Amino acid sequence: RGKRAFIAGVADDNGYGWAIAKALAAAGAEILVGTWVPALNIFETSLRRGKFDESRKLSDGSLMEIVKVYPLDAVYDCPEDVPEDVKANKRYAGSSNWTVKEVAESVKNDFGSIDILVHSLANGPEVTKPLLETSRRGYLAALSASSYSFVSLLQHFLPIMNPGGASISLTYIASERTIPGYGGGMSSAKAALESDTRVLAFEAGRKGKIRVNTISAGPLGSRAAKAIGFIEKMIEYSYVNAPLQKELLADEVGNTAAFLLSPLASAITGSTVYVDNGLNTMGLAI
Ligand code: NAD
């Protein structure tokens, strides 16, 4: 049978998560997605009304099928963790079973197991603030949504992942080189995510024969990136300075993800793989 993939962090057709879903669908995988609770309604409505049909098209002309959309908020591991004001919030009260533990249980009940886990989500409430001006709360929120969320997802999904399966996350070079403007602890969160990739590769490799890698992606004008505020500048900078002077397509990240998540990459684990037109290799902007 084909592989089954759970992709956390898809809420429209502009981001890396969507492109990864498409590349996996094109390779024959069954697609389940986890969508952030506040974005769930609009995503499902748009899907149903055919707003994404053009971008659901695969190269053979068929449309990517999303078998099921699960509401998810990856900053909460179990119902006991959810504060009262969030529970009472209209958008959250309208859905159920969206903590990480419950989503893993739901997927288990619905499908039994998965082969592929994708983490394509991040959030940093103070991302526009320099680190020097970031509050403890903002910093920890960035780490919770962008780094621990992956630890938690893997922790809860590993027991239902078939041996030989693989997982992946998305990171950014601000973890290792200073990118002024990528603030609020988001640079720290990506550093944690990359370090965790190595440790989790060891632990999940030994425990479940699961591979863990991360893609360090170049700039893309996704919804999340636009919220940071200088994405157009980053795209232009990359275009001018990278070895490959071309637009970076989300599909190029999607294709690399599909490779890393496939048996073609069966000896690759714990790696940070750059998909950035080579920008990371440059030492001097010209
Ligand atoms: P995106 O907006 O498509 O994806 C981010 C998703 O995270 C959104 O769907 C959002 O709803 C979801 N999300 C936020 N908080 C959540 C939570 N608590 N629980 C569940 N979902 C939550 O944007 P993107 O840029 O494609 O981001 C995907 C990944 O790629 C992120 O890890 C991001 O840091 C990484 N990345 C992006 C770029 C870029 O330039 N866009 C570059 C390198 C890495």
CSV table of C-alpha atoms and ligand atoms in Angstrom, one decimal:
chain,number,residue,atom,x,y,z
A,1,ARG,CA,0.0,0.0,0.0
A,2,GLY,CA,1.0,3.7,-0.3
A,3,LYS,CA,2.5,5.5,2.6
A,4,ARG,CA,0.3,7.6,4.9
A,5,ALA,CA,1.5,11.1,5.9
A,6,PHE,CA,0.4,13.4,8.6
A,7,ILE,CA,1.4,17.0,7.9
A,8,ALA,CA,1.1,19.5,10.7
A,9,GLY,CA,0.9,23.2,9.7
A,10,VAL,CA,-1.2,23.5,6.6
A,11,ALA,CA,-3.8,26.3,6.5
A,12,ASP,CA,-3.7,27.6,3.0
A,13,ASP,CA,-2.0,26.8,-0.3
A,14,ASN,CA,0.9,29.3,0.0
A,15,GLY,CA,3.2,27.7,2.5
A,16,TYR,CA,5.8,24.9,2.6
A,17,GLY,CA,3.4,22.5,4.3
A,18,TRP,CA,1.0,22.6,1.3
A,19,ALA,CA,3.9,22.1,-1.2
A,20,ILE,CA,5.2,19.1,0.9
A,21,ALA,CA,1.7,17.6,0.9
A,22,LYS,CA,1.5,17.9,-2.9
A,23,ALA,CA,4.9,16.4,-3.5
A,24,LEU,CA,4.0,13.5,-1.2
A,25,ALA,CA,0.6,13.1,-2.9
A,26,ALA,CA,2.3,13.0,-6.3
A,27,ALA,CA,4.5,10.2,-5.0
A,28,GLY,CA,1.4,8.2,-4.0
A,29,ALA,CA,1.1,9.0,-0.3
A,30,GLU,CA,-2.2,9.4,1.5
A,31,ILE,CA,-2.5,12.9,2.9
A,32,LEU,CA,-3.8,13.8,6.4
A,33,VAL,CA,-3.2,17.4,7.6
A,34,GLY,CA,-3.3,19.1,11.0
A,35,THR,CA,-4.6,22.7,10.8
A,36,TRP,CA,-4.2,25.3,13.5
A,37,VAL,CA,-7.6,25.6,15.2
A,38,PRO,CA,-8.1,29.4,14.6
A,39,ALA,CA,-7.4,28.8,10.9
A,40,LEU,CA,-9.5,25.7,10.5
A,41,ASN,CA,-12.8,27.1,9.5
A,42,ILE,CA,-11.6,29.2,6.7
A,43,PHE,CA,-9.3,26.5,5.4
A,44,GLU,CA,-12.0,23.8,5.3
A,45,THR,CA,-14.5,26.3,3.8
A,46,SER,CA,-12.0,27.3,1.1
A,47,LEU,CA,-11.2,23.6,0.4
A,48,ARG,CA,-14.9,22.7,0.1
A,49,ARG,CA,-15.6,25.6,-2.2
A,50,GLY,CA,-12.9,24.7,-4.6
A,51,LYS,CA,-10.7,27.8,-3.9
A,52,PHE,CA,-7.6,25.6,-3.8
A,53,ASP,CA,-8.5,23.4,-6.8
A,54,GLU,CA,-6.0,25.1,-9.1
A,55,SER,CA,-3.2,24.5,-6.7
A,56,ARG,CA,-4.3,21.0,-5.9
A,57,LYS,CA,-3.4,20.0,-9.4
A,58,LEU,CA,-0.6,17.4,-9.6
A,59,SER,CA,1.6,17.0,-12.7
A,60,ASP,CA,-0.5,14.1,-14.0
A,61,GLY,CA,-3.6,16.3,-14.0
A,62,SER,CA,-5.3,14.7,-11.0
A,63,LEU,CA,-6.1,16.7,-7.8
A,64,MET,CA,-4.4,16.2,-4.5
A,65,GLU,CA,-6.9,14.5,-2.2
A,66,ILE,CA,-6.7,15.5,1.5
A,67,VAL,CA,-8.2,12.5,3.2
A,68,LYS,CA,-8.8,14.2,6.5
A,69,VAL,CA,-8.2,17.6,8.2
A,70,TYR,CA,-7.6,17.5,11.9
A,71,PRO,CA,-7.8,20.6,14.1
A,72,LEU,CA,-4.5,21.0,16.0
A,73,ASP,CA,-2.9,23.4,18.4
A,74,ALA,CA,0.6,22.2,18.9
A,75,VAL,CA,1.3,24.3,21.9
A,76,TYR,CA,-0.9,22.1,24.0
A,77,ASP,CA,0.0,18.5,24.7
A,78,CYS,CA,-3.2,17.3,26.4
A,79,PRO,CA,-6.6,18.8,27.5
A,80,GLU,CA,-5.2,19.5,31.1
A,81,ASP,CA,-2.7,22.0,29.5
A,82,VAL,CA,-5.4,24.2,27.9
A,83,PRO,CA,-6.1,27.4,29.8
A,84,GLU,CA,-9.7,28.4,30.6
A,85,ASP,CA,-9.8,31.4,28.3
A,86,VAL,CA,-8.6,29.3,25.3
A,87,LYS,CA,-11.2,26.6,26.1
A,88,ALA,CA,-13.9,29.3,26.2
A,89,ASN,CA,-12.7,31.0,23.0
A,90,LYS,CA,-15.4,30.6,20.3
A,91,ARG,CA,-13.1,29.2,17.6
A,92,TYR,CA,-11.6,26.6,20.0
A,93,ALA,CA,-14.9,25.7,21.6
A,94,GLY,CA,-16.2,24.9,18.1
A,95,SER,CA,-13.7,22.1,17.6
A,96,SER,CA,-12.6,19.2,19.8
A,97,ASN,CA,-9.7,16.9,20.4
A,98,TRP,CA,-7.1,19.3,19.0
A,99,THR,CA,-4.3,18.9,21.6
A,100,VAL,CA,-1.3,16.9,20.3
A,101,LYS,CA,-2.1,13.8,22.3
A,102,GLU,CA,-5.7,13.8,21.2
A,103,VAL,CA,-4.8,14.3,17.5
A,104,ALA,CA,-2.4,11.3,17.7
A,105,GLU,CA,-5.2,9.3,19.3
A,106,SER,CA,-7.7,10.3,16.6
A,107,VAL,CA,-5.3,9.4,13.8
A,108,LYS,CA,-4.7,6.1,15.5
A,109,ASN,CA,-8.5,5.4,15.7
A,110,ASP,CA,-9.1,6.5,12.2
A,111,PHE,CA,-6.2,4.9,10.4
A,112,GLY,CA,-4.1,2.8,12.8
A,113,SER,CA,-0.7,4.0,11.7
A,114,ILE,CA,1.3,6.5,9.7
A,115,ASP,CA,4.6,6.4,7.9
A,116,ILE,CA,5.5,10.0,7.6
A,117,LEU,CA,5.3,13.0,10.0
A,118,VAL,CA,5.8,16.5,8.8
A,119,HIS,CA,6.2,19.5,11.1
A,120,SER,CA,5.7,22.7,9.1
A,121,LEU,CA,4.7,25.2,11.7
A,122,ALA,CA,6.1,28.0,13.7
A,123,ASN,CA,4.9,31.0,15.7
A,124,GLY,CA,6.6,33.7,17.6
A,125,PRO,CA,4.3,36.4,19.0
A,126,GLU,CA,7.3,38.9,19.3
A,127,VAL,CA,9.0,38.0,16.0
A,128,THR,CA,9.2,41.6,15.0
A,129,LYS,CA,11.1,42.6,18.2
A,130,PRO,CA,14.9,42.3,18.4
A,131,LEU,CA,16.1,39.6,20.8
A,132,LEU,CA,17.3,42.3,23.2
A,133,GLU,CA,13.7,43.6,23.5
A,134,THR,CA,12.0,40.2,23.7
A,135,SER,CA,10.1,39.3,26.8
A,136,ARG,CA,10.6,35.9,28.6
A,137,ARG,CA,7.0,35.1,27.7
A,138,GLY,CA,7.5,35.9,24.0
A,139,TYR,CA,10.7,33.9,23.9
A,140,LEU,CA,9.2,30.9,25.6
A,141,ALA,CA,6.1,31.1,23.4
A,142,ALA,CA,8.3,31.0,20.3
A,143,LEU,CA,10.1,27.9,21.6
A,144,SER,CA,6.9,26.3,22.6
A,145,ALA,CA,5.1,26.8,19.2
A,146,SER,CA,8.2,26.3,17.0
A,147,SER,CA,10.5,23.8,18.7
A,148,TYR,CA,8.8,21.9,21.5
A,149,SER,CA,5.8,21.4,19.2
A,150,PHE,CA,8.0,19.0,17.1
A,151,VAL,CA,9.3,17.1,20.2
A,152,SER,CA,5.7,16.7,21.3
A,153,LEU,CA,4.4,15.6,17.9
A,154,LEU,CA,7.1,13.0,17.5
A,155,GLN,CA,6.7,11.9,21.1
A,156,HIS,CA,3.0,11.2,20.5
A,157,PHE,CA,3.1,9.9,16.9
A,158,LEU,CA,6.1,7.7,17.2
A,159,PRO,CA,4.1,4.8,18.7
A,160,ILE,CA,1.9,4.8,15.6
A,161,MET,CA,4.7,5.2,13.1
A,162,ASN,CA,5.6,2.2,11.1
A,163,PRO,CA,9.3,1.2,11.3
A,164,GLY,CA,11.2,2.6,8.4
A,165,GLY,CA,9.1,5.8,8.5
A,166,ALA,CA,10.5,9.3,8.6
A,167,SER,CA,9.8,12.8,9.9
A,168,ILE,CA,10.8,16.2,8.8
A,169,SER,CA,10.6,19.8,10.0
A,170,LEU,CA,11.4,23.2,8.4
A,171,THR,CA,14.1,25.5,9.8
A,172,TYR,CA,15.8,28.7,8.8
A,173,ILE,CA,19.4,29.8,8.7
A,174,ALA,CA,18.8,32.5,11.3
A,175,SER,CA,19.6,29.7,13.8
A,176,GLU,CA,23.3,29.8,12.9
A,177,ARG,CA,23.9,33.2,11.3
A,178,THR,CA,22.5,36.5,12.5
A,179,ILE,CA,19.5,37.6,10.4
A,180,PRO,CA,18.4,41.0,11.8
A,181,GLY,CA,14.7,41.2,11.9
A,182,TYR,CA,14.1,37.5,12.7
A,183,GLY,CA,13.5,38.3,16.3
A,184,GLY,CA,11.3,37.4,19.3
A,185,GLY,CA,13.4,34.3,20.0
A,186,MET,CA,12.6,32.7,16.6
A,187,SER,CA,16.3,32.4,15.8
A,188,SER,CA,16.7,30.6,19.2
A,189,ALA,CA,13.7,28.4,18.3
A,190,LYS,CA,15.3,27.3,15.0
A,191,ALA,CA,18.6,26.6,16.8
A,192,ALA,CA,16.7,24.4,19.2
A,193,LEU,CA,14.8,22.7,16.4
A,194,GLU,CA,18.1,21.8,14.6
A,195,SER,CA,19.8,20.5,17.7
A,196,ASP,CA,16.7,18.5,18.6
A,197,THR,CA,16.8,17.0,15.0
A,198,ARG,CA,20.1,15.3,15.9
A,199,VAL,CA,19.1,14.1,19.3
A,200,LEU,CA,15.6,12.9,18.1
A,201,ALA,CA,17.2,11.2,15.1
A,202,PHE,CA,19.2,9.1,17.6
A,203,GLU,CA,16.4,8.4,20.0
A,204,ALA,CA,13.7,7.8,17.3
A,205,GLY,CA,16.1,5.8,15.2
A,206,ARG,CA,16.9,3.5,18.1
A,207,LYS,CA,13.4,3.3,19.4
A,208,GLY,CA,11.3,3.0,16.3
A,209,LYS,CA,13.6,2.9,13.2
A,210,ILE,CA,12.3,6.4,12.3
A,211,ARG,CA,14.5,9.0,10.6
A,212,VAL,CA,14.4,12.7,11.6
A,213,ASN,CA,15.7,15.4,9.4
A,214,THR,CA,15.1,19.2,8.9
A,215,ILE,CA,15.1,21.3,5.8
A,216,SER,CA,16.7,24.7,6.1
A,217,ALA,CA,14.6,26.5,3.5
A,218,GLY,CA,15.2,29.8,1.8
A,219,PRO,CA,12.7,32.7,1.9
A,220,LEU,CA,9.2,32.2,0.7
A,221,GLY,CA,6.3,34.7,0.8
A,222,SER,CA,4.0,32.5,2.9
A,223,ARG,CA,1.4,33.8,5.3
A,224,ALA,CA,3.7,33.3,8.3
A,225,ALA,CA,6.7,34.9,6.6
A,226,LYS,CA,4.6,38.0,5.6
A,227,ALA,CA,3.8,38.4,9.3
A,228,ILE,CA,7.6,38.9,10.0
A,229,GLY,CA,7.5,41.9,7.8
A,230,PHE,CA,10.7,41.9,5.6
A,231,ILE,CA,10.1,38.8,3.5
A,232,GLU,CA,10.2,40.6,0.1
A,233,LYS,CA,13.6,42.0,1.1
A,234,MET,CA,14.9,38.5,2.0
A,235,ILE,CA,13.7,37.1,-1.3
A,236,GLU,CA,15.4,39.9,-3.2
A,237,TYR,CA,18.6,39.5,-1.2
A,238,SER,CA,18.6,35.8,-2.0
A,239,TYR,CA,18.0,36.4,-5.7
A,240,VAL,CA,20.9,38.9,-5.9
A,241,ASN,CA,23.4,37.0,-3.7
A,242,ALA,CA,22.7,33.2,-4.0
A,243,PRO,CA,24.7,31.0,-6.4
A,244,LEU,CA,21.5,30.2,-8.2
A,245,GLN,CA,19.8,33.4,-9.2
A,246,LYS,CA,16.3,32.2,-9.5
A,247,GLU,CA,13.1,32.3,-7.5
A,248,LEU,CA,12.9,29.6,-4.8
A,249,LEU,CA,9.7,27.7,-5.4
A,250,ALA,CA,7.8,26.0,-2.5
A,251,ASP,CA,7.7,22.9,-4.7
A,252,GLU,CA,11.5,22.7,-4.6
A,253,VAL,CA,11.3,22.4,-0.8
A,254,GLY,CA,8.3,20.0,-1.3
A,255,ASN,CA,10.3,17.7,-3.6
A,256,THR,CA,13.3,17.6,-1.2
A,257,ALA,CA,11.0,16.7,1.6
A,258,ALA,CA,9.4,13.9,-0.5
A,259,PHE,CA,13.0,12.6,-1.1
A,260,LEU,CA,14.0,12.8,2.5
A,261,LEU,CA,10.8,11.1,3.6
A,262,SER,CA,11.2,8.3,1.1
A,263,PRO,CA,13.3,5.2,1.1
A,264,LEU,CA,15.7,6.9,-1.4
A,265,ALA,CA,17.0,8.7,1.7
A,266,SER,CA,17.2,5.6,3.9
A,267,ALA,CA,20.6,6.4,5.3
A,268,ILE,CA,20.0,10.1,6.0
A,269,THR,CA,19.0,11.1,9.5
A,270,GLY,CA,19.8,13.9,11.9
A,271,SER,CA,20.7,16.2,9.0
A,272,THR,CA,19.9,19.8,8.3
A,273,VAL,CA,19.5,19.9,4.5
A,274,TYR,CA,19.7,23.3,2.8
A,275,VAL,CA,17.1,24.1,0.1
A,276,ASP,CA,17.9,27.8,-0.5
A,277,ASN,CA,19.5,28.1,-4.0
A,278,GLY,CA,22.9,27.8,-2.2
A,279,LEU,CA,22.6,31.1,-0.3
A,280,ASN,CA,24.0,29.5,2.9
A,281,THR,CA,27.4,28.8,1.3
A,282,MET,CA,28.1,32.5,0.6
A,283,GLY,CA,30.5,34.4,2.9
A,284,LEU,CA,30.3,37.7,1.2
A,285,ALA,CA,27.3,39.4,-0.4
A,286,ILE,CA,28.4,41.1,-3.6
B,1,NAD,P1,2.7,28.9,6.7
B,1,NAD,O1,2.0,30.1,7.2
B,1,NAD,O2,2.2,28.3,5.5
B,1,NAD,O3,2.8,27.8,7.9
B,1,NAD,C1,2.9,28.0,9.2
B,1,NAD,C2,1.7,27.3,9.8
B,1,NAD,O4,1.8,27.1,11.2
B,1,NAD,C3,0.4,28.0,9.6
B,1,NAD,O5,-0.5,27.1,8.9
B,1,NAD,C4,-0.2,28.2,11.0
B,1,NAD,O6,-1.6,28.1,11.0
B,1,NAD,C5,0.5,27.1,11.7
B,1,NAD,N1,0.6,27.3,13.2
B,1,NAD,C6,1.0,28.3,13.9
B,1,NAD,N2,0.9,28.1,15.2
B,1,NAD,C7,0.4,26.8,15.3
B,1,NAD,C8,0.1,26.0,16.4
B,1,NAD,N3,0.2,26.4,17.7
B,1,NAD,N4,-0.4,24.8,16.2
B,1,NAD,C9,-0.6,24.3,15.0
B,1,NAD,N5,-0.3,25.1,13.9
B,1,NAD,C10,0.2,26.3,14.1
B,1,NAD,O7,4.2,29.5,6.6
B,1,NAD,P2,5.6,28.7,6.2
B,1,NAD,O8,6.5,29.9,6.0
B,1,NAD,O9,5.4,27.8,5.1
B,1,NAD,O10,6.0,28.0,7.5
B,1,NAD,C11,6.2,26.6,7.6
B,1,NAD,C12,7.6,26.3,8.2
B,1,NAD,O11,8.6,26.7,7.3
B,1,NAD,C13,7.8,27.0,9.5
B,1,NAD,O12,8.5,26.2,10.4
B,1,NAD,C14,8.7,28.2,9.1
B,1,NAD,O13,9.5,28.7,10.1
B,1,NAD,C15,9.5,27.4,8.0
B,1,NAD,N6,10.3,28.3,7.2
B,1,NAD,C16,9.7,29.3,6.4
B,1,NAD,C17,10.5,30.1,5.6
B,1,NAD,C18,9.9,31.2,4.8
B,1,NAD,O14,10.6,32.1,4.3
B,1,NAD,N7,8.6,31.2,4.6
B,1,NAD,C19,11.9,29.9,5.5
B,1,NAD,C20,12.5,28.9,6.3
B,1,NAD,C21,11.7,28.1,7.1
